[in-house]
XYZ file of C-alpha atoms in Angstrom:
383
model
C 0.000 0.000 0.000
C 2.759 2.446 0.951
C 4.635 1.562 -2.240
C 1.606 2.220 -4.443
C 1.026 5.564 -2.739
C 4.667 6.522 -3.240
C 4.441 5.586 -6.914
C 1.258 7.613 -7.295
C 2.867 10.626 -5.647
C 5.976 10.403 -7.785
C 3.786 10.457 -10.896
C 1.775 13.469 -9.748
C 2.624 16.644 -11.720
C 2.976 18.760 -8.586
C 2.898 18.744 -4.813
C -0.288 20.769 -4.546
C -2.171 18.387 -6.814
C -1.971 15.846 -4.009
C -3.819 18.042 -1.534
C -7.491 17.389 -0.843
C -10.305 19.709 0.284
C -9.557 19.120 3.979
C -5.944 20.114 3.429
C -6.961 23.400 1.823
C -9.577 24.008 4.521
C -6.932 23.464 7.208
C -4.583 25.914 5.504
C -7.355 28.477 5.055
C -8.294 28.247 8.736
C -4.693 28.854 9.786
C -4.350 31.821 7.432
C -7.682 33.247 8.586
C -6.662 32.910 12.214
C -3.320 34.625 11.568
C -4.974 37.520 9.726
C -7.598 37.900 12.487
C -4.900 37.955 15.187
C -2.844 40.449 13.207
C -5.806 42.800 12.738
C -6.914 42.563 16.349
C -3.598 42.466 18.191
C -1.125 43.825 15.647
C -0.862 47.136 17.475
C 0.646 45.297 20.460
C 3.200 43.376 18.379
C 6.648 44.306 17.148
C 7.912 43.402 13.663
C 9.403 40.144 14.920
C 6.122 38.957 16.414
C 4.180 39.906 13.280
C 6.628 38.004 11.096
C 6.384 34.919 13.327
C 2.587 35.078 13.216
C 2.445 35.328 9.432
C 5.065 32.604 8.917
C 3.298 30.281 11.350
C 0.317 29.801 9.041
C 2.184 28.313 6.034
C 4.581 26.435 8.329
C 1.851 24.621 10.238
C -0.181 24.181 7.068
C 2.753 22.370 5.459
C 3.182 20.282 8.611
C -0.497 19.329 8.537
C -0.303 18.466 4.858
C 2.699 16.225 5.437
C 1.406 14.605 8.634
C -2.365 14.427 8.635
C -2.992 14.062 12.409
C -1.863 17.677 12.857
C -5.037 18.739 11.029
C -7.192 17.611 13.949
C -4.645 18.067 16.746
C -4.322 21.832 16.341
C -8.077 22.600 16.214
C -8.773 20.354 19.225
C -6.039 22.014 21.303
C -7.234 25.454 20.184
C -10.855 24.711 21.132
C -9.921 23.319 24.542
C -7.617 26.276 25.262
C -10.243 28.806 24.162
C -12.819 27.030 26.331
C -10.481 27.398 29.306
C -9.922 31.073 28.508
C -13.677 31.668 28.384
C -14.128 29.924 31.736
C -11.500 32.130 33.348
C -13.219 35.298 32.172
C -10.117 37.288 33.085
C -10.104 36.093 36.708
C -7.362 33.671 37.753
C -9.312 32.720 40.896
C -11.772 30.853 38.667
C -9.212 28.036 38.510
C -10.476 26.862 41.909
C -14.128 27.734 41.384
C -15.095 26.407 37.959
C -15.449 22.629 37.818
C -13.846 22.078 34.392
C -10.966 24.409 35.193
C -10.295 22.855 38.572
C -10.376 19.252 37.395
C -9.365 19.360 33.731
C -8.500 22.573 31.909
C -6.394 24.743 34.204
C -2.743 24.366 33.321
C -1.890 22.332 36.429
C -4.871 20.007 35.977
C -4.173 19.464 32.284
C -0.488 18.727 32.968
C -1.427 16.228 35.688
C -3.775 14.493 33.243
C -1.023 14.560 30.612
C 1.357 12.895 33.053
C -1.212 10.246 33.951
C -1.931 9.490 30.297
C 1.769 9.087 29.524
C 2.241 6.636 32.397
C -0.777 4.541 31.376
C 0.340 4.730 27.760
C 3.676 3.214 28.756
C 1.950 0.426 30.652
C -0.317 -0.485 27.740
C 2.511 -0.349 25.216
C 4.425 -2.858 27.347
C 1.327 -5.015 27.735
C 1.019 -4.999 23.963
C 4.672 -5.948 23.470
C 4.806 -8.595 26.189
C 1.531 -10.215 25.175
C 1.865 -9.606 21.448
C -1.426 -7.779 21.766
C -2.442 -5.316 19.082
C -5.174 -4.119 21.437
C -2.722 -3.172 24.182
C -0.474 -1.295 21.773
C -3.452 0.461 20.184
C -4.661 1.627 23.605
C -1.143 2.813 24.410
C -1.054 4.836 21.206
C -4.432 6.456 21.866
C -3.423 7.311 25.429
C -0.226 8.878 24.101
C -2.284 11.035 21.732
C -4.565 12.015 24.626
C -1.505 13.036 26.631
C -0.268 15.172 23.733
C -3.625 16.955 23.465
C -3.770 17.628 27.202
C -0.126 18.659 27.373
C -0.408 21.236 24.615
C -3.680 22.479 26.091
C -1.984 22.879 29.462
C 0.869 24.844 27.929
C -1.482 27.166 26.039
C -3.577 27.777 29.164
C -0.455 28.332 31.288
C 0.626 30.983 28.798
C -2.715 32.755 29.283
C -2.585 32.336 33.067
C 0.783 34.083 33.203
C -0.820 37.175 31.681
C -3.703 37.008 34.150
C -1.120 37.359 36.923
C 0.174 40.519 35.269
C 1.123 41.893 31.874
C 4.721 42.182 33.063
C 4.689 38.524 34.194
C 3.190 36.989 31.058
C 5.551 34.873 28.956
C 5.724 31.804 26.766
C 5.965 28.736 29.062
C 9.498 27.582 28.237
C 11.441 29.455 30.914
C 12.172 26.980 33.754
C 12.705 23.281 34.457
C 9.010 22.613 35.082
C 8.006 24.069 31.737
C 10.826 22.590 29.678
C 10.226 19.099 31.064
C 6.678 19.385 29.763
C 8.058 20.608 26.449
C 10.558 17.740 26.333
C 7.823 15.167 26.973
C 5.586 16.643 24.282
C 8.287 16.886 21.631
C 9.555 13.353 22.256
C 6.010 11.976 22.125
C 5.161 13.853 18.935
C 8.242 12.607 17.107
C 7.590 9.086 18.317
C 3.973 9.202 17.102
C 5.180 10.430 13.727
C 7.602 7.520 13.379
C 4.924 5.143 14.660
C 2.695 6.111 11.747
C 5.519 6.471 9.235
C 6.816 2.942 9.840
C 3.403 1.435 10.688
C 4.637 -0.125 13.937
C 3.778 0.435 17.584
C 6.537 -1.840 18.821
C 8.897 1.034 19.602
C 6.374 2.641 21.939
C 7.389 0.624 25.029
C 10.973 1.856 24.723
C 10.413 5.497 23.797
C 7.673 5.924 26.390
C 10.103 4.882 29.127
C 12.148 8.054 28.729
C 8.958 10.143 28.633
C 7.677 8.455 31.791
C 11.020 9.131 33.470
C 10.645 12.809 32.539
C 7.094 12.819 33.892
C 8.280 11.193 37.113
C 10.890 13.910 37.566
C 8.280 16.539 36.722
C 5.928 15.271 39.429
C 8.705 15.106 42.027
C 9.907 18.575 41.084
C 6.373 19.944 41.247
C 5.638 18.557 44.697
C 9.009 19.277 46.279
C 9.629 22.742 44.841
C 6.137 24.116 44.075
C 7.498 24.319 40.556
C 4.073 24.695 38.930
C 3.783 28.238 40.288
C 4.196 30.856 37.571
C 7.070 33.215 38.321
C 8.160 36.455 36.603
C 10.963 36.085 34.101
C 14.488 36.931 35.106
C 15.776 39.984 33.198
C 18.103 37.952 30.946
C 15.162 35.773 29.854
C 12.997 38.714 28.841
C 13.936 38.331 25.205
C 12.246 37.099 22.054
C 15.290 34.829 21.506
C 13.913 32.544 24.212
C 10.813 31.791 22.136
C 12.848 30.142 19.385
C 16.089 29.068 21.091
C 14.472 26.884 23.755
C 11.996 24.963 21.509
C 14.734 24.320 18.922
C 17.017 23.065 21.682
C 14.428 20.652 23.006
C 13.615 19.258 19.593
C 17.243 18.191 19.694
C 17.014 16.775 23.218
C 13.764 14.960 22.434
C 14.938 13.329 19.204
C 18.320 12.380 20.689
C 16.478 10.659 23.550
C 14.175 8.908 21.097
C 17.165 7.678 19.103
C 18.774 6.323 22.275
C 15.690 4.324 23.212
C 15.423 2.948 19.681
C 19.102 2.076 20.008
C 18.309 0.076 23.146
C 15.673 -1.855 21.185
C 18.244 -2.479 18.446
C 20.736 -3.890 20.951
C 18.124 -6.210 22.450
C 17.099 -7.581 19.080
C 20.677 -7.888 17.812
C 21.477 -10.029 20.862
C 18.518 -12.328 20.222
C 15.925 -10.828 22.566
C 12.371 -9.982 21.474
C 13.270 -11.215 18.021
C 9.712 -11.601 16.775
C 8.277 -8.624 18.629
C 10.398 -5.762 17.335
C 10.717 -4.244 13.860
C 13.604 -5.340 11.665
C 17.100 -4.157 12.466
C 17.004 -2.109 9.259
C 13.921 -0.194 10.438
C 15.408 0.371 13.889
C 18.631 1.643 12.349
C 16.740 3.965 9.985
C 14.612 5.474 12.770
C 17.728 6.007 14.873
C 19.524 7.729 11.997
C 16.606 9.974 11.062
C 15.935 10.991 14.663
C 19.576 11.969 15.204
C 19.665 13.826 11.883
C 16.602 15.902 12.758
C 17.838 16.518 16.286
C 21.283 17.559 15.100
C 19.828 20.060 12.634
C 17.644 21.717 15.264
C 20.334 21.562 17.942
C 22.732 23.310 15.574
C 20.191 26.060 14.940
C 19.537 26.350 18.687
C 23.261 26.679 19.415
C 23.641 29.463 16.854
C 20.570 31.239 18.222
C 21.936 30.831 21.739
C 25.186 32.525 20.700
C 23.250 35.447 19.224
C 21.176 35.707 22.394
C 24.312 35.605 24.540
C 25.813 38.454 22.538
C 22.724 40.531 23.217
C 22.376 39.599 26.905
C 26.001 39.308 28.047
C 27.995 41.106 25.364
C 29.762 38.040 23.935
C 28.834 35.150 21.645
C 30.613 32.495 23.714
C 31.853 32.525 27.306
C 32.595 28.828 28.010
C 29.809 28.793 30.556
C 29.173 25.164 31.728
C 25.891 24.986 29.818
C 27.557 26.263 26.654
C 30.473 23.880 27.078
C 28.218 20.871 27.488
C 26.038 21.981 24.589
C 29.189 21.949 22.468
C 30.046 18.454 23.758
C 26.570 17.236 22.777
C 26.906 18.843 19.350
C 30.344 17.324 18.750
C 29.111 13.893 19.859
C 26.300 13.772 17.321
C 28.357 15.514 14.638
C 30.870 12.674 14.996
C 28.055 10.063 14.922
C 26.663 11.496 11.682
C 30.121 11.907 10.166
C 30.941 8.279 10.846
C 27.572 7.248 9.486
C 27.956 9.147 6.225
C 31.695 8.690 5.674
C 32.360 5.239 7.128
C 28.933 3.604 6.988
C 28.472 3.426 10.766
C 25.779 0.837 11.477
C 24.833 -1.911 13.864
C 25.620 -2.283 17.539
C 28.340 0.373 17.572
C 25.904 2.990 16.302
C 23.254 1.840 18.781
C 25.649 1.903 21.738
C 26.875 5.319 20.664
C 23.296 6.642 20.525
C 22.582 5.158 23.957
C 25.715 6.663 25.489
C 24.726 9.919 23.808
C 21.633 9.943 26.017
C 23.887 10.080 29.087
C 25.803 13.019 27.620
C 22.582 14.764 26.609
C 20.988 14.164 30.017
C 23.935 15.758 31.787
C 23.817 18.764 29.458
C 20.045 19.015 29.978
C 19.807 18.380 33.711
C 23.176 17.583 35.255
C 24.594 21.033 34.584
C 21.672 22.551 36.498
C 22.203 20.142 39.392
C 25.973 20.184 39.802
C 27.401 23.217 38.023
C 26.784 26.929 38.156
C 27.143 29.667 35.613
C 25.273 32.167 33.533
C 22.616 29.561 32.671
C 21.432 29.145 36.263
C 17.726 29.673 35.664
C 16.594 26.120 36.367
C 18.600 25.001 39.393
C 17.185 22.250 41.563
């Protein structure tokens, strides 16, 4: 089936000829929303924000055209977030007074539900793998999608809640460990779900969901022990539009590197004779690992360049050998070497898988260990 579709696409005279009415409707809705926002709120935006708004419509339209689930994911998240906004009515105290806000749609409630869905998703994926049950894996996949919907809803609502606290407090929710752990979980899950559909297999879910569940576990501990869910004003150095693009690009790298590591662990198990008939072929595992690292490396490179530009603006220099910068460079060099060996020397097999798995240790230290054990200019998320 996939082969026949590919042949049909290759014979089509143009990309746009492959788009159906729902694709065009999705694109039109995004464009209409961008134009409405520009007309209504343009006076409060600078040129950067207007450019981002206008570029978002074709970018997300292309994403939805390439990966069809985005066409329903974005409207559902938008409707749930707008419902929450309407329930608030401009009063943050409604979070404890309105039933649906208190138990489902406030940012903290939605994130708790997201965390729960991810944990149950992991359980069902493992049930599906252990019992060779398509039902268990299918439930795991649906729970993962539910977690993604609730997670993005929670982030959108948290963004709005920050402005209810005060116009000078409001900011995009990617500024501290609590928020970026949510972002990490969402990005990793989204990339996994894409590969799940692309390769028509749910057998990688048990492995990838483990790293997401670990992130959720840390998130819950951090929330309870540090009151981390409270929205705090941004530190002066973070009050920059660079944060809105540097941090998400960085965590696309972290998320895909983590995904590649977990796929690498599945590769090692199968290559040593374990779960032979329950995992995809070694060729598929190797291809997913390679593509995940390639995507992550591209975004991590962009994030590093953006971080240097931000540093020049905030601290007067592009590079200061701050611990976070140093470890970001180590991560970059690690995956640059992996890709170089792959392309130049044909790196494959167990060596590539072990390298990807060890890369998770390096990435984890750069992501979290620096905040725990080292100090420096990037000390915004200390434990």
